mmCIF file of C-alpha atoms in Angstrom:
data_model
loop_
_atom_site.group_PDB
_atom_site.id
_atom_site.type_symbol
_atom_site.label_atom_id
_atom_site.label_comp_id
_atom_site.label_asym_id
_atom_site.label_seq_id
_atom_site.Cartn_x
_atom_site.Cartn_y
_atom_site.Cartn_z
ATOM 1 C CA MET A 1 0.000 0.005 0.004
ATOM 2 C CA GLY A 2 2.981 2.304 0.442
ATOM 3 C CA ARG A 3 1.447 3.776 3.568
ATOM 4 C CA HIS A 4 3.263 1.920 6.267
ATOM 5 C CA ARG A 5 5.336 4.114 8.471
ATOM 6 C CA LYS A 6 9.007 4.902 8.247
ATOM 7 C CA ALA A 7 11.624 2.753 9.906
ATOM 8 C CA SER A 8 10.697 1.592 13.367
ATOM 9 C CA ASN A 9 13.068 2.516 16.201
ATOM 10 C CA SER A 10 12.096 -0.783 17.816
ATOM 11 C CA LYS A 11 9.807 1.101 20.212
ATOM 12 C CA VAL A 12 6.538 1.613 18.421
ATOM 13 C CA ARG A 13 4.347 3.796 20.631
ATOM 14 C CA ARG A 14 0.601 3.651 20.869
ATOM 15 C CA ASN A 15 -1.820 5.571 23.099
ATOM 16 C CA SER A 16 -3.795 2.356 23.198
ATOM 17 C CA VAL A 17 -4.247 -0.853 21.288
ATOM 18 C CA ILE A 18 -7.582 -0.496 19.553
ATOM 19 C CA ALA A 19 -9.849 -3.461 20.140
ATOM 20 C CA LEU A 20 -10.506 -5.644 17.126
ATOM 21 C CA THR A 21 -14.170 -6.086 18.107
ATOM 22 C CA GLY A 22 -16.377 -5.259 15.140
ATOM 23 C CA LEU A 23 -13.542 -5.561 12.646
ATOM 24 C CA ILE A 24 -12.276 -9.058 13.219
ATOM 25 C CA PRO A 25 -14.444 -11.898 14.531
ATOM 26 C CA ALA A 26 -13.049 -13.448 17.688
ATOM 27 C CA GLY A 27 -12.679 -16.859 16.099
ATOM 28 C CA LEU A 28 -10.825 -15.351 13.137
ATOM 29 C CA VAL A 29 -8.186 -13.503 15.051
ATOM 30 C CA THR A 30 -7.682 -16.381 17.464
ATOM 31 C CA ALA A 31 -7.002 -18.673 14.564
ATOM 32 C CA ALA A 32 -4.757 -16.088 12.943
ATOM 33 C CA THR A 33 -2.460 -15.749 15.909
ATOM 34 C CA SER A 34 -2.297 -19.477 16.512
ATOM 35 C CA ALA A 35 -1.455 -20.275 12.872
ATOM 36 C CA GLY A 36 2.098 -21.403 12.432
ATOM 37 C CA ALA A 37 3.132 -21.172 16.123
ATOM 38 C CA THR A 38 4.918 -24.514 16.147
ATOM 39 C CA GLU A 39 6.523 -25.655 19.380
ATOM 40 C CA TYR A 40 9.875 -27.309 18.916
ATOM 41 C CA ILE A 41 10.212 -30.522 20.935
ATOM 42 C CA PRO A 42 13.563 -32.290 20.717
ATOM 43 C CA PHE A 43 13.120 -35.916 19.750
ATOM 44 C CA MET A 44 14.799 -38.940 21.321
ATOM 45 C CA ASN A 45 15.725 -42.233 19.740
ATOM 46 C CA ALA A 46 12.921 -44.573 20.645
ATOM 47 C CA GLY A 47 12.893 -48.327 20.804
ATOM 48 C CA SER A 48 16.265 -48.809 22.504
ATOM 49 C CA THR A 49 16.408 -51.844 24.800
ATOM 50 C CA THR A 50 18.941 -53.126 27.316
ATOM 51 C CA GLN A 51 19.670 -56.881 27.256
ATOM 52 C CA ALA A 52 21.228 -58.645 30.274
ATOM 53 C CA ALA A 53 24.594 -60.252 29.521
ATOM 54 C CA ASP A 54 25.019 -64.029 30.041
ATOM 55 C CA THR A 55 27.098 -65.079 33.030
ATOM 56 C CA VAL A 56 30.640 -66.003 31.972
ATOM 57 C CA VAL A 57 32.804 -68.363 34.092
ATOM 58 C CA GLU A 58 36.473 -67.629 33.559
ATOM 59 C CA THR A 59 39.345 -70.113 34.152
ATOM 60 C CA PRO A 60 41.800 -68.666 36.714
ATOM 61 C CA GLU A 61 45.128 -67.702 35.219
ATOM 62 C CA PRO A 62 48.413 -68.407 37.047
ATOM 63 C CA ILE A 63 49.674 -65.467 38.989
ATOM 64 C CA ALA A 64 52.548 -63.836 37.167
ATOM 65 C CA ASP A 65 55.757 -62.847 38.868
ATOM 66 C CA GLN A 66 55.366 -59.339 40.200
ATOM 67 C CA THR A 67 58.491 -58.253 38.396
ATOM 68 C CA ASP A 68 56.878 -59.188 35.109
ATOM 69 C CA ALA A 69 53.748 -57.119 35.776
ATOM 70 C CA GLN A 70 53.202 -54.295 33.338
ATOM 71 C CA PRO A 71 51.069 -51.218 34.041
ATOM 72 C CA VAL A 72 47.707 -51.427 32.350
ATOM 73 C CA ALA A 73 46.547 -48.235 30.661
ATOM 74 C CA ALA A 74 42.993 -47.236 31.508
ATOM 75 C CA ALA A 75 40.672 -47.548 28.533
ATOM 76 C CA GLU A 76 39.627 -44.204 27.179
ATOM 77 C CA ALA A 77 35.902 -43.605 27.187
ATOM 78 C CA PRO A 78 34.474 -42.734 23.765
ATOM 79 C CA LEU A 79 33.644 -39.070 23.328
ATOM 80 C CA ALA A 80 29.958 -38.342 23.428
ATOM 81 C CA GLN A 81 28.695 -36.734 20.246
ATOM 82 C CA ALA A 82 25.975 -34.118 20.393
ATOM 83 C CA ALA A 83 22.785 -35.138 18.681
ATOM 84 C CA PRO A 84 22.042 -33.071 15.567
ATOM 85 C CA ILE A 85 19.390 -30.402 16.037
ATOM 86 C CA PRO A 86 16.538 -30.907 13.581
ATOM 87 C CA ALA A 87 15.425 -27.955 11.481
ATOM 88 C CA PRO A 88 12.348 -26.162 12.836
ATOM 89 C CA GLU A 89 9.191 -27.642 11.431
ATOM 90 C CA ILE A 90 6.511 -25.566 9.750
ATOM 91 C CA ALA A 91 2.962 -26.121 10.903
ATOM 92 C CA PRO A 92 0.901 -27.981 8.299
ATOM 93 C CA THR A 93 -1.678 -25.993 6.373
ATOM 94 C CA PRO A 94 -4.273 -27.069 3.821
ATOM 95 C CA GLU A 95 -3.071 -27.473 0.260
ATOM 96 C CA LEU A 96 -3.964 -24.169 -1.350
ATOM 97 C CA PRO A 97 -4.614 -23.344 -5.003
ATOM 98 C CA THR A 98 -1.637 -21.746 -6.727
ATOM 99 C CA ASN A 99 -3.345 -19.338 -9.143
ATOM 100 C CA LEU A 100 -5.531 -16.433 -8.117
ATOM 101 C CA ALA A 101 -7.526 -16.870 -11.291
ATOM 102 C CA ALA A 102 -8.820 -20.082 -9.774
ATOM 103 C CA SER A 103 -9.485 -18.921 -6.207
ATOM 104 C CA PRO A 104 -8.934 -15.800 -4.071
ATOM 105 C CA ILE A 105 -7.284 -17.990 -1.432
ATOM 106 C CA ALA A 106 -4.570 -19.107 -3.876
ATOM 107 C CA ILE A 107 -0.863 -18.390 -3.388
ATOM 108 C CA PRO A 108 1.596 -18.948 -6.260
ATOM 109 C CA THR A 109 4.169 -21.638 -5.597
ATOM 110 C CA VAL A 110 7.207 -19.351 -5.589
ATOM 111 C CA ASN A 111 5.515 -17.027 -3.074
ATOM 112 C CA VAL A 112 4.715 -19.900 -0.722
ATOM 113 C CA ALA A 113 8.348 -21.012 -0.916
ATOM 114 C CA ALA A 114 9.568 -17.499 -0.023
ATOM 115 C CA TYR A 115 7.127 -17.084 2.867
ATOM 116 C CA LYS A 116 7.927 -20.495 4.354
ATOM 117 C CA ASN A 117 11.648 -19.899 3.925
ATOM 118 C CA ALA A 118 11.333 -16.692 5.947
ATOM 119 C CA GLU A 119 9.474 -18.494 8.749
ATOM 120 C CA LYS A 120 12.130 -21.217 8.883
ATOM 121 C CA LEU A 121 15.021 -18.744 9.042
ATOM 122 C CA LEU A 122 13.335 -16.608 11.689
ATOM 123 C CA ALA A 123 12.496 -19.630 13.848
ATOM 124 C CA VAL A 124 16.264 -20.046 14.265
ATOM 125 C CA ALA A 125 17.309 -16.365 14.331
ATOM 126 C CA GLN A 126 14.436 -15.015 16.450
ATOM 127 C CA PRO A 127 12.670 -17.958 18.128
ATOM 128 C CA GLN A 128 10.932 -15.699 20.634
ATOM 129 C CA CYS A 129 8.959 -14.085 17.797
ATOM 130 C CA GLY A 130 7.000 -17.171 16.733
ATOM 131 C CA ILE A 131 6.067 -15.663 13.401
ATOM 132 C CA SER A 132 4.053 -17.778 10.972
ATOM 133 C CA TRP A 133 4.545 -17.794 7.219
ATOM 134 C CA THR A 134 0.803 -17.208 6.860
ATOM 135 C CA LEU A 135 1.151 -13.799 8.536
ATOM 136 C CA ILE A 136 3.888 -12.818 6.085
ATOM 137 C CA ALA A 137 1.607 -14.114 3.318
ATOM 138 C CA GLY A 138 -1.205 -11.920 4.647
ATOM 139 C CA ILE A 139 1.044 -8.869 4.204
ATOM 140 C CA GLY A 140 2.017 -10.056 0.713
ATOM 141 C CA ARG A 141 -1.643 -10.483 -0.263
ATOM 142 C CA VAL A 142 -2.673 -6.999 0.876
ATOM 143 C CA GLU A 143 0.420 -5.172 -0.400
ATOM 144 C CA SER A 144 0.823 -6.610 -3.903
ATOM 145 C CA THR A 145 -1.595 -9.534 -4.356
ATOM 146 C CA HIS A 146 1.412 -11.866 -4.046
ATOM 147 C CA ALA A 147 3.575 -9.949 -6.530
ATOM 148 C CA ASN A 148 0.734 -9.728 -9.040
ATOM 149 C CA ASN A 149 -0.082 -13.427 -8.818
ATOM 150 C CA GLY A 150 3.468 -14.730 -8.666
ATOM 151 C CA LYS A 151 5.158 -12.841 -11.489
ATOM 152 C CA ALA A 152 8.658 -13.865 -10.486
ATOM 153 C CA ASP A 153 11.257 -16.416 -11.561
ATOM 154 C CA ASP A 154 12.139 -19.515 -9.538
ATOM 155 C CA LEU A 155 14.751 -17.564 -7.574
ATOM 156 C CA GLY A 156 12.161 -14.995 -6.506
ATOM 157 C CA LYS A 157 13.279 -12.156 -8.769
ATOM 158 C CA LEU A 158 10.284 -10.143 -9.960
ATOM 159 C CA LEU A 159 9.740 -10.137 -13.697
ATOM 160 C CA GLU A 160 8.670 -6.502 -13.442
ATOM 161 C CA PRO A 161 9.598 -4.178 -10.524
ATOM 162 C CA ILE A 162 6.726 -3.106 -8.265
ATOM 163 C CA LEU A 163 6.682 0.567 -7.238
ATOM 164 C CA GLY A 164 4.094 2.370 -5.164
ATOM 165 C CA PRO A 165 2.743 5.842 -5.919
ATOM 166 C CA ARG A 166 5.020 8.869 -5.667
ATOM 167 C CA LEU A 167 4.591 10.189 -2.118
ATOM 168 C CA ASP A 168 4.426 13.858 -3.029
ATOM 169 C CA GLY A 169 1.027 14.596 -1.472
ATOM 170 C CA SER A 170 -0.910 14.410 -4.748
ATOM 171 C CA LEU A 171 -2.666 11.167 -3.776
ATOM 172 C CA ALA A 172 -5.278 11.443 -1.049
ATOM 173 C CA GLY A 173 -4.519 9.437 2.065
ATOM 174 C CA ASN A 174 -0.770 9.164 1.508
ATOM 175 C CA ASN A 175 1.881 11.018 3.436
ATOM 176 C CA VAL A 176 4.395 13.365 1.861
ATOM 177 C CA ILE A 177 7.805 11.697 2.159
ATOM 178 C CA ALA A 178 10.811 13.437 0.682
ATOM 179 C CA ASP A 179 13.489 11.302 -0.925
ATOM 180 C CA THR A 180 15.701 9.335 1.498
ATOM 181 C CA ASP A 181 17.835 7.209 -0.833
ATOM 182 C CA GLY A 182 18.757 9.452 -3.745
ATOM 183 C CA GLY A 183 16.391 7.457 -5.903
ATOM 184 C CA ALA A 184 18.571 4.343 -5.657
ATOM 185 C CA LEU A 185 15.687 1.957 -4.894
ATOM 186 C CA ASP A 186 12.661 3.752 -6.319
ATOM 187 C CA GLY A 187 14.179 5.775 -9.172
ATOM 188 C CA ASP A 188 12.837 9.059 -7.751
ATOM 189 C CA PRO A 189 15.423 11.556 -6.439
ATOM 190 C CA ASN A 190 12.769 13.921 -5.066
ATOM 191 C CA PHE A 191 10.139 11.838 -3.283
ATOM 192 C CA ASP A 192 10.056 8.295 -1.946
ATOM 193 C CA ARG A 193 7.989 5.441 -3.361
ATOM 194 C CA ALA A 194 7.307 2.101 -1.695
ATOM 195 C CA VAL A 195 9.245 -0.682 -3.401
ATOM 196 C CA GLY A 196 8.848 -4.380 -4.074
ATOM 197 C CA PRO A 197 6.126 -6.961 -3.406
ATOM 198 C CA MET A 198 6.045 -6.117 0.301
ATOM 199 C CA GLN A 199 6.056 -2.347 -0.369
ATOM 200 C CA PHE A 200 8.848 -1.063 1.828
ATOM 201 C CA LEU A 201 9.720 2.603 1.978
ATOM 202 C CA PRO A 202 13.391 3.003 0.977
ATOM 203 C CA GLU A 203 14.457 4.212 4.423
ATOM 204 C CA THR A 204 12.774 1.222 6.097
ATOM 205 C CA TRP A 205 14.277 -1.215 3.611
ATOM 206 C CA ASN A 206 17.761 0.157 4.116
ATOM 207 C CA ARG A 207 17.434 -0.423 7.852
ATOM 208 C CA TYR A 208 15.922 -3.933 7.864
ATOM 209 C CA HIS A 209 17.049 -5.380 4.498
ATOM 210 C CA ALA A 210 17.797 -9.111 4.545
ATOM 211 C CA ASP A 211 19.171 -11.739 2.196
ATOM 212 C CA GLY A 212 16.524 -14.457 2.085
ATOM 213 C CA ASN A 213 17.940 -16.622 -0.685
ATOM 214 C CA GLY A 214 21.603 -16.558 0.289
ATOM 215 C CA ASP A 215 22.927 -14.932 -2.881
ATOM 216 C CA GLY A 216 24.755 -12.184 -1.010
ATOM 217 C CA LEU A 217 22.298 -9.477 -2.094
ATOM 218 C CA SER A 218 19.347 -7.768 -0.440
ATOM 219 C CA ASP A 219 16.900 -6.827 -3.166
ATOM 220 C CA PRO A 220 13.436 -5.403 -2.353
ATOM 221 C CA GLN A 221 12.280 -6.705 -5.752
ATOM 222 C CA ASN A 222 13.095 -10.313 -4.762
ATOM 223 C CA LEU A 223 10.408 -12.380 -3.033
ATOM 224 C CA TYR A 224 12.803 -14.233 -0.736
ATOM 225 C CA ASP A 225 14.600 -11.091 0.408
ATOM 226 C CA ALA A 226 11.365 -9.126 0.819
ATOM 227 C CA ALA A 227 9.635 -11.902 2.781
ATOM 228 C CA LEU A 228 12.511 -12.253 5.259
ATOM 229 C CA THR A 229 12.791 -8.496 5.643
ATOM 230 C CA THR A 230 9.060 -8.373 6.385
ATOM 231 C CA GLY A 231 9.539 -10.954 9.118
ATOM 232 C CA ASP A 232 12.456 -9.014 10.626
ATOM 233 C CA TYR A 233 10.384 -5.833 10.566
ATOM 234 C CA LEU A 234 7.376 -7.454 12.256
ATOM 235 C CA CYS A 235 9.497 -9.212 14.897
ATOM 236 C CA ASP A 236 11.569 -6.132 15.740
ATOM 237 C CA GLY A 237 11.732 -5.110 19.387
ATOM 238 C CA GLY A 238 11.434 -8.643 20.751
ATOM 239 C CA LEU A 239 7.740 -8.963 19.938
ATOM 240 C CA ASN A 240 5.978 -12.293 20.482
ATOM 241 C CA LEU A 241 3.637 -12.739 17.546
ATOM 242 C CA ARG A 242 1.869 -15.652 19.225
ATOM 243 C CA ASP A 243 0.055 -12.899 21.134
ATOM 244 C CA LEU A 244 -2.746 -11.026 19.349
ATOM 245 C CA GLY A 245 -1.995 -7.667 20.934
ATOM 246 C CA GLN A 246 1.652 -7.774 19.910
ATOM 247 C CA THR A 247 0.721 -9.047 16.451
ATOM 248 C CA THR A 248 -1.604 -6.073 16.049
ATOM 249 C CA LYS A 249 1.180 -3.726 17.159
ATOM 250 C CA ALA A 250 3.521 -5.247 14.572
ATOM 251 C CA ILE A 251 1.043 -5.031 11.680
ATOM 252 C CA LEU A 252 0.271 -1.399 12.502
ATOM 253 C CA ARG A 253 3.904 -0.632 11.658
ATOM 254 C CA TYR A 254 3.028 -1.352 8.057
ATOM 255 C CA ASN A 255 -0.130 0.731 7.987
ATOM 256 C CA ASN A 256 -1.606 2.616 10.930
ATOM 257 C CA SER A 257 -5.105 1.316 10.249
ATOM 258 C CA MET A 258 -7.182 -1.268 12.102
ATOM 259 C CA ALA A 259 -8.923 -2.074 8.810
ATOM 260 C CA TYR A 260 -5.486 -2.975 7.441
ATOM 261 C CA VAL A 261 -4.872 -5.223 10.466
ATOM 262 C CA ALA A 262 -8.222 -6.914 9.891
ATOM 263 C CA ASN A 263 -7.403 -7.612 6.251
ATOM 264 C CA VAL A 264 -3.953 -9.046 6.985
ATOM 265 C CA LEU A 265 -5.259 -11.295 9.754
ATOM 266 C CA ALA A 266 -8.216 -12.422 7.661
ATOM 267 C CA TRP A 267 -5.969 -13.568 4.819
ATOM 268 C CA SER A 268 -3.482 -15.105 7.274
ATOM 269 C CA THR A 269 -6.289 -17.130 8.833
ATOM 270 C CA GLY A 270 -7.557 -18.084 5.402
ATOM 271 C CA TYR A 271 -4.178 -19.503 4.420
ATOM 272 C CA ALA A 272 -4.007 -21.456 7.693
ATOM 273 C CA THR A 273 -7.492 -22.925 7.315
ATOM 274 C CA GLY A 274 -8.187 -22.943 3.594
ATOM 275 C CA ILE A 275 -11.324 -20.827 4.149
ATOM 276 C CA VAL A 276 -11.804 -17.760 1.961
ATOM 277 C CA PRO A 277 -12.413 -14.624 4.072
ATOM 278 C CA THR A 278 -15.856 -13.059 3.719
ATOM 279 C CA SER A 279 -16.398 -9.440 2.652
ATOM 280 C CA ASP A 280 -17.308 -8.576 6.255
ATOM 281 C CA GLU A 281 -13.858 -9.744 7.355
ATOM 282 C CA LEU A 282 -12.152 -7.545 4.761
ATOM 283 C CA PRO A 283 -13.130 -3.959 5.600
ATOM 284 C CA ARG A 284 -12.105 -1.241 3.199
ATOM 285 C CA ILE A 285 -8.664 0.196 3.953
ATOM 286 C CA HIS A 286 -8.699 3.983 3.880
#
């Protein structure tokens, strides 16, 4: 949408957290915050048994002359090896359609891969956050309809760059934001424009940018990089996104609108359940 606020200083302030009553049904938001919060439980090797050894009767050996006795070196105990830590698992979700022409609940395959990759990386880097890929997908749906229905190559690079409107005050509802990056990301040396499928303002991107596909670059026009950066942005400040209030606080960083929060959570819940949100659950974002 290009309306989310500038870079967070990790201390987003609110006079109050506006209740979601009337915008988001209780069942919807409960499901949204529970989606993808997978608890990691280390596994143990099961099925091991201990078998008693048979009694062995040994024939006594003649006692050797003490002068012939040799010191016996103590056997070295084998070094214990640490068990490998399994990769964090992603909570199962229904199999979703992959083309928005077929269903509004669809997510293109490359987008799903980028969103799930971000969840997996963040589960290791910021385990306290508990972010679900479906929440990142909710942002992607609202901001760019999943990069215009998955118009990206297999590595996540957009086939055509996505740029938001010029933030010069000419469009009602948008802030005036003077250029912060010399036009490097948005091509505009005078005013900023939101960039990429997750619509980051240049200043915010330059603060949180991440490399989601391990190619050594952080590109706002790449699905993998943009999805991981979105997760970092939402988790910033040690937030626990298993909690609805903190999830709301995080989403408001993108767009200071409870209608926006309702839309993101509605789509997130839809991806977790396979149920298409109703029009009542998708209020108009002003």
